[in-house]
Short mmCIF file of C-alpha atoms in Angstrom, two decimals:
data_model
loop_
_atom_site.label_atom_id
_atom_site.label_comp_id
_atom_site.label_asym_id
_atom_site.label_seq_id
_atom_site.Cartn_x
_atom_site.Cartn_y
_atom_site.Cartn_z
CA UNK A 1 216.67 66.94 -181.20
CA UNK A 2 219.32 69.39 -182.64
CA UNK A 3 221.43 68.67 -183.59
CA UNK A 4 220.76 65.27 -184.49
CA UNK A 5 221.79 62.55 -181.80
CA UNK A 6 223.53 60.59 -184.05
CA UNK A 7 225.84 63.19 -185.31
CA UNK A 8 226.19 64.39 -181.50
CA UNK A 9 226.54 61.30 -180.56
CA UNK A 10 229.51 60.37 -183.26
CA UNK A 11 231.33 63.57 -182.42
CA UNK A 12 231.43 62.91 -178.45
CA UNK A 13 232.66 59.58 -178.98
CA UNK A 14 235.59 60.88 -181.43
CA UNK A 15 236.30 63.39 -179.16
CA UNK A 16 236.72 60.81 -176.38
CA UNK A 17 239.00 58.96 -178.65
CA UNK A 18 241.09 61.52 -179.71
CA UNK A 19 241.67 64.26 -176.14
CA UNK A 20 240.35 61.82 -173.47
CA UNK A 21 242.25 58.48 -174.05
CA UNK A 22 245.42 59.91 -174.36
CA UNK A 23 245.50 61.41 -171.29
CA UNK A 24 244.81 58.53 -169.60
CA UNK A 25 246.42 54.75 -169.13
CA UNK A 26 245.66 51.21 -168.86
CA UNK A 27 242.25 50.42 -167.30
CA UNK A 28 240.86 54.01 -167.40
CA UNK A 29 241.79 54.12 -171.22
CA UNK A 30 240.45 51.09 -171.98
CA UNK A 31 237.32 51.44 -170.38
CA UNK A 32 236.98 55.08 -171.83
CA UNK A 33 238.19 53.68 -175.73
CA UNK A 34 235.43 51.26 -175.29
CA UNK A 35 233.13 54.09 -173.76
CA UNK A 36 233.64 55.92 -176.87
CA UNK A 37 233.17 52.41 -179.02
CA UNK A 38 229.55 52.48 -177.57
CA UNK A 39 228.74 56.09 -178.49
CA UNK A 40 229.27 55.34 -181.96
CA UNK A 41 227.44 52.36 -181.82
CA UNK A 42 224.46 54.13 -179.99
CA UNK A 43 224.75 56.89 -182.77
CA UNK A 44 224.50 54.20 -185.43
CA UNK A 45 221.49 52.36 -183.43
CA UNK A 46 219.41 55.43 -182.44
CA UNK A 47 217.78 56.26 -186.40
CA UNK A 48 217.24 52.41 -187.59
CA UNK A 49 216.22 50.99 -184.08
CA UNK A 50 212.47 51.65 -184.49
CA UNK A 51 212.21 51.30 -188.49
CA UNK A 52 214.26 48.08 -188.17
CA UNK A 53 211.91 46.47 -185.15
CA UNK A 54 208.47 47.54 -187.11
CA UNK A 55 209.92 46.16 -189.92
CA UNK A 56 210.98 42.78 -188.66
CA UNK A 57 207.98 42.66 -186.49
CA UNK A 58 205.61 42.56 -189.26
CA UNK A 59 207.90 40.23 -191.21
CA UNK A 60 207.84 37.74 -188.23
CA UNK A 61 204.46 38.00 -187.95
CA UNK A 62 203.92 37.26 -191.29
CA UNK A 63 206.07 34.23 -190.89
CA UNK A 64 204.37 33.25 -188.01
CA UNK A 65 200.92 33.38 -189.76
CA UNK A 66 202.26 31.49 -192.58
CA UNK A 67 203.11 28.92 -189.89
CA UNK A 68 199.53 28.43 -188.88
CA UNK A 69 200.38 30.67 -185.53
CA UNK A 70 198.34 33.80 -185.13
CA UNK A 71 200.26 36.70 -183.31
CA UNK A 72 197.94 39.56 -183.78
CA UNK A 73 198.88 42.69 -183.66
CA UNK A 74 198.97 45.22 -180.59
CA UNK A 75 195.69 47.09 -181.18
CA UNK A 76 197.27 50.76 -180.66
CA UNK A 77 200.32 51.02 -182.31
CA UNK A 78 203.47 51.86 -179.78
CA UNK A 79 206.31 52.95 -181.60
CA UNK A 80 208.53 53.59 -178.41
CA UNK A 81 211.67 51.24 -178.88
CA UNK A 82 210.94 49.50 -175.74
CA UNK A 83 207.51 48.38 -176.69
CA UNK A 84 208.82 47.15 -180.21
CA UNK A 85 211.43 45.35 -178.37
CA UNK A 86 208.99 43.88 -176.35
CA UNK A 87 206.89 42.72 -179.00
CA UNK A 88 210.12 41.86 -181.05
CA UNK A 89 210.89 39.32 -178.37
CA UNK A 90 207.47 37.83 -178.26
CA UNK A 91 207.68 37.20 -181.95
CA UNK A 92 210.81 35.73 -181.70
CA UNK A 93 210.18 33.25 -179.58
CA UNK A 94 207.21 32.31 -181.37
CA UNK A 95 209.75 31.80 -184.30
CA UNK A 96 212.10 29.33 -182.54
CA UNK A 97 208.90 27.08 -181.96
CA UNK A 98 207.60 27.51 -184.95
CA UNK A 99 210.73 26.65 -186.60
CA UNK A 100 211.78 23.43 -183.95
CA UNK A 101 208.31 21.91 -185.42
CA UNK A 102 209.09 22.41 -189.24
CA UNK A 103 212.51 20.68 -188.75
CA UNK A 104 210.75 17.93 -187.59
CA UNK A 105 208.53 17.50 -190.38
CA UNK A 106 209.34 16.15 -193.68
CA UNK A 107 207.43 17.60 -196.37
CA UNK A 108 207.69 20.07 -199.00
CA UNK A 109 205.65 22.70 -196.94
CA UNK A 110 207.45 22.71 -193.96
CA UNK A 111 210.98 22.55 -195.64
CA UNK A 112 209.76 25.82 -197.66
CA UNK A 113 208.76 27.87 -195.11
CA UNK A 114 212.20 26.68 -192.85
CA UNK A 115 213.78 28.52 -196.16
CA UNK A 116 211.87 31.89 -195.86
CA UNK A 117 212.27 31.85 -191.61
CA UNK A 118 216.22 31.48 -192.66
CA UNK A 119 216.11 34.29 -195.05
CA UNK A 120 214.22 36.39 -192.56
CA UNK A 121 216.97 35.50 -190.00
CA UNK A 122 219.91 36.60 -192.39
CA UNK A 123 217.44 39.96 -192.96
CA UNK A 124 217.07 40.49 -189.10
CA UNK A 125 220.89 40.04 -188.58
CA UNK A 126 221.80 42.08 -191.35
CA UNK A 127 219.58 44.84 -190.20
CA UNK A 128 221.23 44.67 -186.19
CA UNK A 129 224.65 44.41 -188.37
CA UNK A 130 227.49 46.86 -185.95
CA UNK A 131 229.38 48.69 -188.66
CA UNK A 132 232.73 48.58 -186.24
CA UNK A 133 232.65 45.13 -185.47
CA UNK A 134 235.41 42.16 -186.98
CA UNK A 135 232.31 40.50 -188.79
CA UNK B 1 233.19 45.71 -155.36
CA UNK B 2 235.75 46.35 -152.46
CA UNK B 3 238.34 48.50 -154.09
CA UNK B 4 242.19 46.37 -154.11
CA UNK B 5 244.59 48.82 -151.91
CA UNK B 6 248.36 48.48 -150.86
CA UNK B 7 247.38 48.87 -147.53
CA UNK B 8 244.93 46.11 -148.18
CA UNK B 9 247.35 43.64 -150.17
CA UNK B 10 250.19 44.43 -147.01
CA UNK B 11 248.57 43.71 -144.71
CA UNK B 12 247.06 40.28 -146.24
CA UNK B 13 250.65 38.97 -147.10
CA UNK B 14 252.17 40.00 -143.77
CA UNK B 15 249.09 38.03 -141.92
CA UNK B 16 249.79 35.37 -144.72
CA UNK B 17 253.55 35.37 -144.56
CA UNK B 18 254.23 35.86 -140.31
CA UNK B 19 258.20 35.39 -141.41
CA UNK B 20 258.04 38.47 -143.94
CA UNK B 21 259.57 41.36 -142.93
CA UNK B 22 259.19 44.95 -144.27
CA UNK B 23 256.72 43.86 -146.33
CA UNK B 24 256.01 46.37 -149.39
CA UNK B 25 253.59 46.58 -152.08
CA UNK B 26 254.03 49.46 -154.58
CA UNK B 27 252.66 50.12 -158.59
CA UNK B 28 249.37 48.39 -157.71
CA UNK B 29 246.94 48.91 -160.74
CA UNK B 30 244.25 47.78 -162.42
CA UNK B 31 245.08 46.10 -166.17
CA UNK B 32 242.90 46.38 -168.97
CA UNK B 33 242.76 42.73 -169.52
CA UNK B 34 239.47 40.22 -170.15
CA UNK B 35 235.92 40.64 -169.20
CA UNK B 36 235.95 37.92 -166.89
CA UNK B 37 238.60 38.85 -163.94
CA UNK B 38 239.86 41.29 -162.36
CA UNK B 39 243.68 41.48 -163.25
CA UNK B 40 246.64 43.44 -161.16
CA UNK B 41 250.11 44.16 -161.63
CA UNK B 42 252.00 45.23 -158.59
CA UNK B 43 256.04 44.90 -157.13
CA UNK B 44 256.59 43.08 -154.53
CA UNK B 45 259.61 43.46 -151.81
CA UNK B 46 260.12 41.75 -148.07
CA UNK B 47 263.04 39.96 -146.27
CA UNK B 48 262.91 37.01 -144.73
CA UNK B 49 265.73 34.12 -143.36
CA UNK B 50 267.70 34.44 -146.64
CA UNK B 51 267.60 38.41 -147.02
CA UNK B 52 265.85 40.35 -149.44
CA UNK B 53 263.68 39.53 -151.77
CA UNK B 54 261.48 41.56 -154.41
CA UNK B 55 259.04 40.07 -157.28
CA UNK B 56 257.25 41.61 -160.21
CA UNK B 57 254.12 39.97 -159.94
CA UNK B 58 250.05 39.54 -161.31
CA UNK B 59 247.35 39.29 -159.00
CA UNK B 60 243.53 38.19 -160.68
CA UNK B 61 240.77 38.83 -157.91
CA UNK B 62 237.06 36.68 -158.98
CA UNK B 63 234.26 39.63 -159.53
CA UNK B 64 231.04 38.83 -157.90
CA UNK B 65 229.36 38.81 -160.95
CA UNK B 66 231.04 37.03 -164.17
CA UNK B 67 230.47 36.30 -168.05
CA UNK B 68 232.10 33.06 -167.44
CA UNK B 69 231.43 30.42 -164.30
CA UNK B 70 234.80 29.78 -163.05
CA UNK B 71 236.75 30.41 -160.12
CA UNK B 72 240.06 31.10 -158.87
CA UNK B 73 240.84 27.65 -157.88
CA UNK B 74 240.10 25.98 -161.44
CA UNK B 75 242.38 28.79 -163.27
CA UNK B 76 245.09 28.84 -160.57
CA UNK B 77 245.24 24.69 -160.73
CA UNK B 78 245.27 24.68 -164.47
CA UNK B 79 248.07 26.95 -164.83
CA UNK B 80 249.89 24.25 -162.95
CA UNK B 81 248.32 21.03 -164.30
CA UNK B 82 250.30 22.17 -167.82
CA UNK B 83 253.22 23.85 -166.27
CA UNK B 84 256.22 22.22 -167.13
CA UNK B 85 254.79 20.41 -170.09
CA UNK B 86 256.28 22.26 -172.74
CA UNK B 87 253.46 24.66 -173.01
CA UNK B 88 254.79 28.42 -171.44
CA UNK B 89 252.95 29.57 -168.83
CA UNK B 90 253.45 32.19 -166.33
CA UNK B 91 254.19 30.42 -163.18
CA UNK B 92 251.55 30.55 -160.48
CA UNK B 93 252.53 31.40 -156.59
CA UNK B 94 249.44 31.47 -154.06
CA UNK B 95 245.87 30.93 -154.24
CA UNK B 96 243.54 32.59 -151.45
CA UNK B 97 239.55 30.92 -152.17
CA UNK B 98 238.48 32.80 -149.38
CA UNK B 99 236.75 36.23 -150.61
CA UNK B 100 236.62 37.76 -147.33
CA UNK B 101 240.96 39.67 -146.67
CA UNK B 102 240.99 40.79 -150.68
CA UNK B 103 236.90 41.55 -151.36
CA UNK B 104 237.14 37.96 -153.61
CA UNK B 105 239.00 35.08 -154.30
CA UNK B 106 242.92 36.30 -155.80
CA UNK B 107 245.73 34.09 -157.12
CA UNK B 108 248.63 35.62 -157.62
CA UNK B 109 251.47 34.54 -159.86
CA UNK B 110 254.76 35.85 -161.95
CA UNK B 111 254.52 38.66 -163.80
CA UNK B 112 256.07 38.39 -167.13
CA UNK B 113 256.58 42.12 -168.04
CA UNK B 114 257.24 43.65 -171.01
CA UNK B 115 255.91 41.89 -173.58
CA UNK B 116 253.03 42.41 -175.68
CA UNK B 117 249.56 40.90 -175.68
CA UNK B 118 247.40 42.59 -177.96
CA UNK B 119 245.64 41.12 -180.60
CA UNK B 120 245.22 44.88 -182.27
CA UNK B 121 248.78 45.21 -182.16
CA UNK B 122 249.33 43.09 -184.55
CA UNK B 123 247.36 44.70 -187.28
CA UNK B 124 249.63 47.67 -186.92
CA UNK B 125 252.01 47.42 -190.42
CA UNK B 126 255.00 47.26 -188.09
CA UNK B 127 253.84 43.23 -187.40
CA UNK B 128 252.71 42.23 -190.88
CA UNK B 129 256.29 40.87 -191.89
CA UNK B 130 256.23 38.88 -188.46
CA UNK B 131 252.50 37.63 -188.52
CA UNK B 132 253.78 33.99 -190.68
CA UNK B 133 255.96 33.47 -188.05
CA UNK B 134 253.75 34.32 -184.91
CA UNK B 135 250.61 31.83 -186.40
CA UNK B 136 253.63 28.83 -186.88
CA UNK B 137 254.28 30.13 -182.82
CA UNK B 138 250.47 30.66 -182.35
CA UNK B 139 248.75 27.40 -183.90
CA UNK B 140 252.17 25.42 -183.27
CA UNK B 141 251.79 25.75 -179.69
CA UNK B 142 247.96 24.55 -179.62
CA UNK B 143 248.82 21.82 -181.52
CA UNK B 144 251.72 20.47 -179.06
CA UNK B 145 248.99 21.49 -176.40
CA UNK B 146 247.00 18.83 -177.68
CA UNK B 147 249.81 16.59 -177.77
CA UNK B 148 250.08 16.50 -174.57
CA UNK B 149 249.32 12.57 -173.23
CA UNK B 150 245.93 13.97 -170.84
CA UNK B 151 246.58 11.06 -168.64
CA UNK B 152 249.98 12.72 -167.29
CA UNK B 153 248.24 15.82 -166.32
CA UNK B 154 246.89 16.17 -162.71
CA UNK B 155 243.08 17.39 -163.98
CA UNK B 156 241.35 15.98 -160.93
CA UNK B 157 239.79 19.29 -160.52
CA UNK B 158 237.86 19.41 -163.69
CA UNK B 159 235.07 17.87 -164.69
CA UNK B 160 234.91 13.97 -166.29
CA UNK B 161 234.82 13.66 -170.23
CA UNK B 162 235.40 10.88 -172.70
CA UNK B 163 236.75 11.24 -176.42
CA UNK B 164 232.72 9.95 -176.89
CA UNK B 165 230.95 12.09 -174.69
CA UNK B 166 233.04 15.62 -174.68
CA UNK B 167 231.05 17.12 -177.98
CA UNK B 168 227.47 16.75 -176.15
CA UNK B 169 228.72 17.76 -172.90
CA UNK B 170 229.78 21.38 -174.21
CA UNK B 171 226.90 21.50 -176.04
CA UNK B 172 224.70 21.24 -172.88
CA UNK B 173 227.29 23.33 -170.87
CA UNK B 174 226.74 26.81 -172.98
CA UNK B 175 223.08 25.46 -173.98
CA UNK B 176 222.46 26.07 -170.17
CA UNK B 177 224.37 29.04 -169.92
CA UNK B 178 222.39 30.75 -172.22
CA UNK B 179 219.41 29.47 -170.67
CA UNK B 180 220.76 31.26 -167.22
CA UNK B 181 221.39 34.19 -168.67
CA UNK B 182 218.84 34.13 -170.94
CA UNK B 183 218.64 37.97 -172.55
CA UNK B 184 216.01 37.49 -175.32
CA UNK B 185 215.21 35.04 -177.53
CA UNK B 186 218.09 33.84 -179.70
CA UNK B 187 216.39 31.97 -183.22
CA UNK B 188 219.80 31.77 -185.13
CA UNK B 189 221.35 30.52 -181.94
CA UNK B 190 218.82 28.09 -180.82
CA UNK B 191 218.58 26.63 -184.56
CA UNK B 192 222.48 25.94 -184.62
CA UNK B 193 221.81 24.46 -181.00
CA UNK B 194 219.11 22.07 -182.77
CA UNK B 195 221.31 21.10 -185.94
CA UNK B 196 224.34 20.70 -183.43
CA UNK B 197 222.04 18.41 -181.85
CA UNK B 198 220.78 16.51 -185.37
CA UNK B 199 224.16 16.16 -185.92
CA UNK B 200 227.11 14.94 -183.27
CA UNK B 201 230.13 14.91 -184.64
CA UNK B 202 232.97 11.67 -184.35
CA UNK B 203 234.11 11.31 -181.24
CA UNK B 204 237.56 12.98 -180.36
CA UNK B 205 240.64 11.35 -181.58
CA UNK B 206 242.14 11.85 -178.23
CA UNK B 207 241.15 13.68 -175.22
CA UNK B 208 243.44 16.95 -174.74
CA UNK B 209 243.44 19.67 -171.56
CA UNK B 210 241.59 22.11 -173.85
CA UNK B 211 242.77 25.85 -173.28
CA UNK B 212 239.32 26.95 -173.80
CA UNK B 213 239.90 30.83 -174.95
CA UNK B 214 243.25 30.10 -176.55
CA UNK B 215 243.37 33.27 -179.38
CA UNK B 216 245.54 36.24 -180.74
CA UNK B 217 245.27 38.43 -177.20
CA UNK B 218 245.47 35.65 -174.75
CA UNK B 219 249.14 34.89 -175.02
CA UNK B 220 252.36 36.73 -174.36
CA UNK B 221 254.75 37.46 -178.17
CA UNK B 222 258.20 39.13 -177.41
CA UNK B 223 259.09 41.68 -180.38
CA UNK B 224 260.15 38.77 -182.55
CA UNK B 225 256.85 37.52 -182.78
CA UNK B 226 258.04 34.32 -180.27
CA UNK B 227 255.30 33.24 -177.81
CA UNK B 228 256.33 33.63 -174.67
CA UNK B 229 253.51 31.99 -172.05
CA UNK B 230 250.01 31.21 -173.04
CA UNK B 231 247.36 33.22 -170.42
CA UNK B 232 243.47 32.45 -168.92
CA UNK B 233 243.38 29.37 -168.71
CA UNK B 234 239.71 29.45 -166.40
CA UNK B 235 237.25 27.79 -168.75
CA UNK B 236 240.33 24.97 -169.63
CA UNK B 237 239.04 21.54 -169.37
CA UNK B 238 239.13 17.85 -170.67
CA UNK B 239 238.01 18.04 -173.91
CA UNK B 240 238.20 17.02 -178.45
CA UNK B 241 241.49 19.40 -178.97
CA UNK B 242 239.73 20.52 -181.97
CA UNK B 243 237.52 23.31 -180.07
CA UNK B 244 240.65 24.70 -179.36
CA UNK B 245 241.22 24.93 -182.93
CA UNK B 246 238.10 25.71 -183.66
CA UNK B 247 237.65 28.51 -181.74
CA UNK B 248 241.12 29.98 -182.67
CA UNK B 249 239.36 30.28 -186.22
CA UNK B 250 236.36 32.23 -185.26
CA UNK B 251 235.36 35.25 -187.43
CA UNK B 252 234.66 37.27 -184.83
CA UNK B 253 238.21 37.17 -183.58
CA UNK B 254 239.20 38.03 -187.44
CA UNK B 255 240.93 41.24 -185.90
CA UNK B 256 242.33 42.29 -189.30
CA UNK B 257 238.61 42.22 -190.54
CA UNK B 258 238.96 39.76 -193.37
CA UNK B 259 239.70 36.57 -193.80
CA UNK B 260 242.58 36.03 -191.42
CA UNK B 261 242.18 34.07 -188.70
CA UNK B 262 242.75 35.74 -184.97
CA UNK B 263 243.54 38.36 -187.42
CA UNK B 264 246.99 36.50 -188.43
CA UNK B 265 246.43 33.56 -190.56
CA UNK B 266 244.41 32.50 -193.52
CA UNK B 267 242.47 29.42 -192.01
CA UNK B 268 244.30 26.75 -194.00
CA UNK B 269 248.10 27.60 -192.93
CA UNK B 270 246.09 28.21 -189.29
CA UNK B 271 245.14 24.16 -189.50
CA UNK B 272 248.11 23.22 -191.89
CA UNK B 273 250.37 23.89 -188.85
CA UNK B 274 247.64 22.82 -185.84
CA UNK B 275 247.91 19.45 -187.79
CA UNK B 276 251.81 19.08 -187.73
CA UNK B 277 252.52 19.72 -184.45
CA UNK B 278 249.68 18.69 -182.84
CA UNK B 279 250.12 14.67 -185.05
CA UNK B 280 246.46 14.70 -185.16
CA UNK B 281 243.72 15.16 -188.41
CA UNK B 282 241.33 18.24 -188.33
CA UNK B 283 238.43 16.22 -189.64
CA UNK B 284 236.49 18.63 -191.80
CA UNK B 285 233.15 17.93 -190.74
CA UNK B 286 233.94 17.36 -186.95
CA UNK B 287 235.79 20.65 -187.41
CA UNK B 288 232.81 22.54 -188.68
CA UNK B 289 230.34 21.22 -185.87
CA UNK B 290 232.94 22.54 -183.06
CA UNK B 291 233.31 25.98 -184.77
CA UNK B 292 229.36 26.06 -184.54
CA UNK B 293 229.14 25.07 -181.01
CA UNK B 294 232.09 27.33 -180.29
CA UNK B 295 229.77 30.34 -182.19
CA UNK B 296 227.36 29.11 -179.56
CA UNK B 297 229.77 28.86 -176.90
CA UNK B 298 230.52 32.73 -177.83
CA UNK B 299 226.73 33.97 -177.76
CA UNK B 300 226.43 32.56 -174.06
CA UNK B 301 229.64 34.11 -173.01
CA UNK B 302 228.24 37.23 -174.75
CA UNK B 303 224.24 37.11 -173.59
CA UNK B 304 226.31 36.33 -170.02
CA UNK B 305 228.39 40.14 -170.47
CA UNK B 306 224.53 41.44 -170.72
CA UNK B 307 223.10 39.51 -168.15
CA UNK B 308 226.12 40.36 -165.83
CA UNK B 309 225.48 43.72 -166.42
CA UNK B 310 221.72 43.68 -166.65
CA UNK B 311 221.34 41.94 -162.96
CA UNK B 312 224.63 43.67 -161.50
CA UNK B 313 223.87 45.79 -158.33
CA UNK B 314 227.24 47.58 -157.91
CA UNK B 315 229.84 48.79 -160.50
CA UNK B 316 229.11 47.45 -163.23
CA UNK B 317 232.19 46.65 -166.06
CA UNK B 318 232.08 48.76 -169.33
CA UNK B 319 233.27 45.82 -171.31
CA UNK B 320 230.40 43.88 -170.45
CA UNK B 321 228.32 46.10 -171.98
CA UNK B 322 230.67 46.69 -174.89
CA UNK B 323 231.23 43.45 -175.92
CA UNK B 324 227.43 42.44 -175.93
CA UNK B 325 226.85 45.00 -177.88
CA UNK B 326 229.90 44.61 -180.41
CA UNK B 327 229.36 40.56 -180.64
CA UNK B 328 226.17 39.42 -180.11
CA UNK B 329 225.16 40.37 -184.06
CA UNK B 330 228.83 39.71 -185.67
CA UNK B 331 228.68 35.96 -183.75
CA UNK B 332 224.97 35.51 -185.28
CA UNK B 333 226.30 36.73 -188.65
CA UNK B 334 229.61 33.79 -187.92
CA UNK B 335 226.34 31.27 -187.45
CA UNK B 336 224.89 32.04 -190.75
CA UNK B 337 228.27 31.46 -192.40
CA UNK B 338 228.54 28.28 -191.13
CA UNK B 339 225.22 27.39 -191.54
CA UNK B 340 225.34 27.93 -195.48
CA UNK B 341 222.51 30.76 -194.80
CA UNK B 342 224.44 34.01 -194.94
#
């Protein structure tokens, strides 16, 4: 689209910010400041949502497959967001299993692969990171 | 939901109150407070036997559908369990449980107007001189809140807990909230679950009436930075008085967007004061196990904003939506912190 969504996107929600809210008060203002809030955030989500899912899918996967638990691949690619999502979520629960059973082993093996799910974690939440929020 | 009128709130006081007379209800409107209630300010004026009478007051109406599983009755009796027990609170004045004259349960109680409540306030440079002073008004009130000898409190409403079996108990609370309103799966959540789980802390030094959502935003500051009543109480309970503390320290309330605390105090001078007027010890390690289960505590209140407005079949609430989406990575990110894997 053009232009871009996320520059429309950012300018509607600073426009919001700056004519709308003013005019109004209390509830209305607050629900339209954190209206606006959302804009930006769907601006900021719209470019990295699919590269970010493909990208964690296949390191999950990978993870997974390390783990001795085979997640194959959708056979025709779907790079909608939904359908990432979807898969996303399937991995990802395969991934809390998968790491429940490693904590309960004690063995070199298990502990090293616990390390590379935890750095894959700090990668996944780094890549959903919201650049407005407190942390 | 059944929109709150005048007309509506007349006639329900005047059926309430038969010995009111000339009952009116003017300045009704909606507040933009919490994500949990709806809140109302409105002024109140009637006669009765001893003339006339008029009151600034707060009404909070239960939502059909909630982030947090509460209702009117268990905020409305905590306000008054604590009420005259040195903690400030606004003081309460009716409870109605039944949904059907006001479209939900209401309390309604004093409305302290005109001073301030926002936690982004006091990032403005007008409050930085005064932000020493608010955390000594801030953290020193929590910690005489969990002075406060639980046995002289009327908490029959709320559920039992021991200093031994409090820790677990919240744990499997929010465990099972997130499992009702389950939104996707949750690794760095469930893992902090698990190690929470490896590893229960001491049991409490004391059992306290825990506040529950006690933070920079849920009390009342005049423009001296005093504290003048502490608000939403609903998810209070018997409970280790160090999830209070605890959850006052949680990065994603670090409104100044470092390392400030509630975005007004450096976490040491936050505990340095909890300790002295509270008389009790913020164990390190027990300290560090309730901040995790308070980060998971915070990601089922959060997955429960989405669900809520996921499953909602009428108007749904903007800040459920908002603060799903603003919270739900920043309180995975507070998990990794604590967790040594950031």
């Amino acid at each position: 689209m053009k232009p871009s969504i996320p520059v429309a996107a950012s300018d509607l929600a600073a426009r919001l910010r700056a004519e709308i809210v003013p005019e109004l008060t209390g509830f209305r203002a607050n629900n339209v400041a954190m209206g606006s809030a959302m804009i930006d955030m769907i601006a900021e989500e719209f470019d990295r949502a699919a590269a970010r899912l493909f990208e964690e899918n296949a390191a999950v996967r990978a993870l997974l497959q390390c783990g001795g638990v085979a997640m194959a691949a959708p056979a025709k690619p779907d790079l909608r967001v939904s359908a990432l999502e979807a898969e996303n979520d399937r991995l990802r629960a395969a991934l809390i299993d998968l790491q429940a059973a490693l904590e309960d082993r004690d063995d070199d093996e298990a502990r090293a692969l616990d390390a590379d799910i935890w750095r894959e974690l700090a990668c996944s939440v780094e890549r959903r990171r919201v650049a407005s929020a407190n942390f | 939901m059944k929109a709150l009128t005048e007309a509506d709130m007349t006639a329900y006081l005047q059926a309430r109150f038969p010995d009111w007379q000339d009952v009116r209800i003017e300045g009704l409107h909606r507040l933009p407070l919490g994500a949990s209630r709806e809140t109302y300010r409105f002024d109140l004026s009637y006669r009765d036997g001893a003339g006339a009478r008029s009151d600034r007051l707060i009404l909070r109406r239960d939502p059909p559908v909630s982030n947090v599983d509460s209702d009117r009755n268990h905020e409305y009796s905590s306000y008054r369990a604590i009420h005259g027990h040195g903690i400030p609170v606004p003081r309460m004045i009716l409870l109605e449980e039944d949904p059907g004259p006001m479209g939900g349960a209401i309390s309604i109680a004093e409305d302290m107007r005109g001073y301030h409540n926002s936690e982004y306030q006091l990032q403005e440079p007008v409050w930085q001189d005064k932000l020493p002073h608010i955390a000594e008004q801030m953290w020193g009130t929590m910690g005489r809140l969990a002075a406060v000898p639980v046995e002289k409190l009327d908490l029959e409403f709320m559920t039992p807990a021991t200093p031994e079996s409090t820790a677990m108990q919240e744990l499997d609370f929010w465990e099972a909230t997130l499992d009702k309103n389950d939104v996707g799966p949750e690794p760095v959540t469930r893992a902090a679950i698990r190690w929470l789980r490896r590893n229960p802390p001491a049991p409490a030094q004391k059992l306290a009436m825990v506040h529950g959502d006690f933070r920079a935003g849920n009390f009342l500051y005049d423009d001296e930075g005093n504290l003048v009543a502490v608000l939403d109480w609903e998810m209070a309970h018997r409970g280790d008085p160090l999830e209070d503390l605890a959850w006052s320290l949680a990065r994603v309330f670090s409104f100044g967007k470092d390392d400030r605390r509630s975005g007004i105090a450096p976490r040491a001078d936050a505990i340095r004061i909890w300790e002295a007027a509270s008389g009790l010890t913020a164990d390190p390690e027990a300290l560090h196990w309730w901040e995790l289960l308070n980060c998971v505590k915070g990601q089922g209140i959060w997955n429960s904003c989405a669900h809520a407005w996921t499953t909602t079949s009428g108007e749904r609430e903007v800040i459920h939506a908002y603060a799903a989406w603003w919270l739900r990575n920043a309180q995975d990110r507070a998990i990794l912190e604590l967790m040594g894997h950031l």
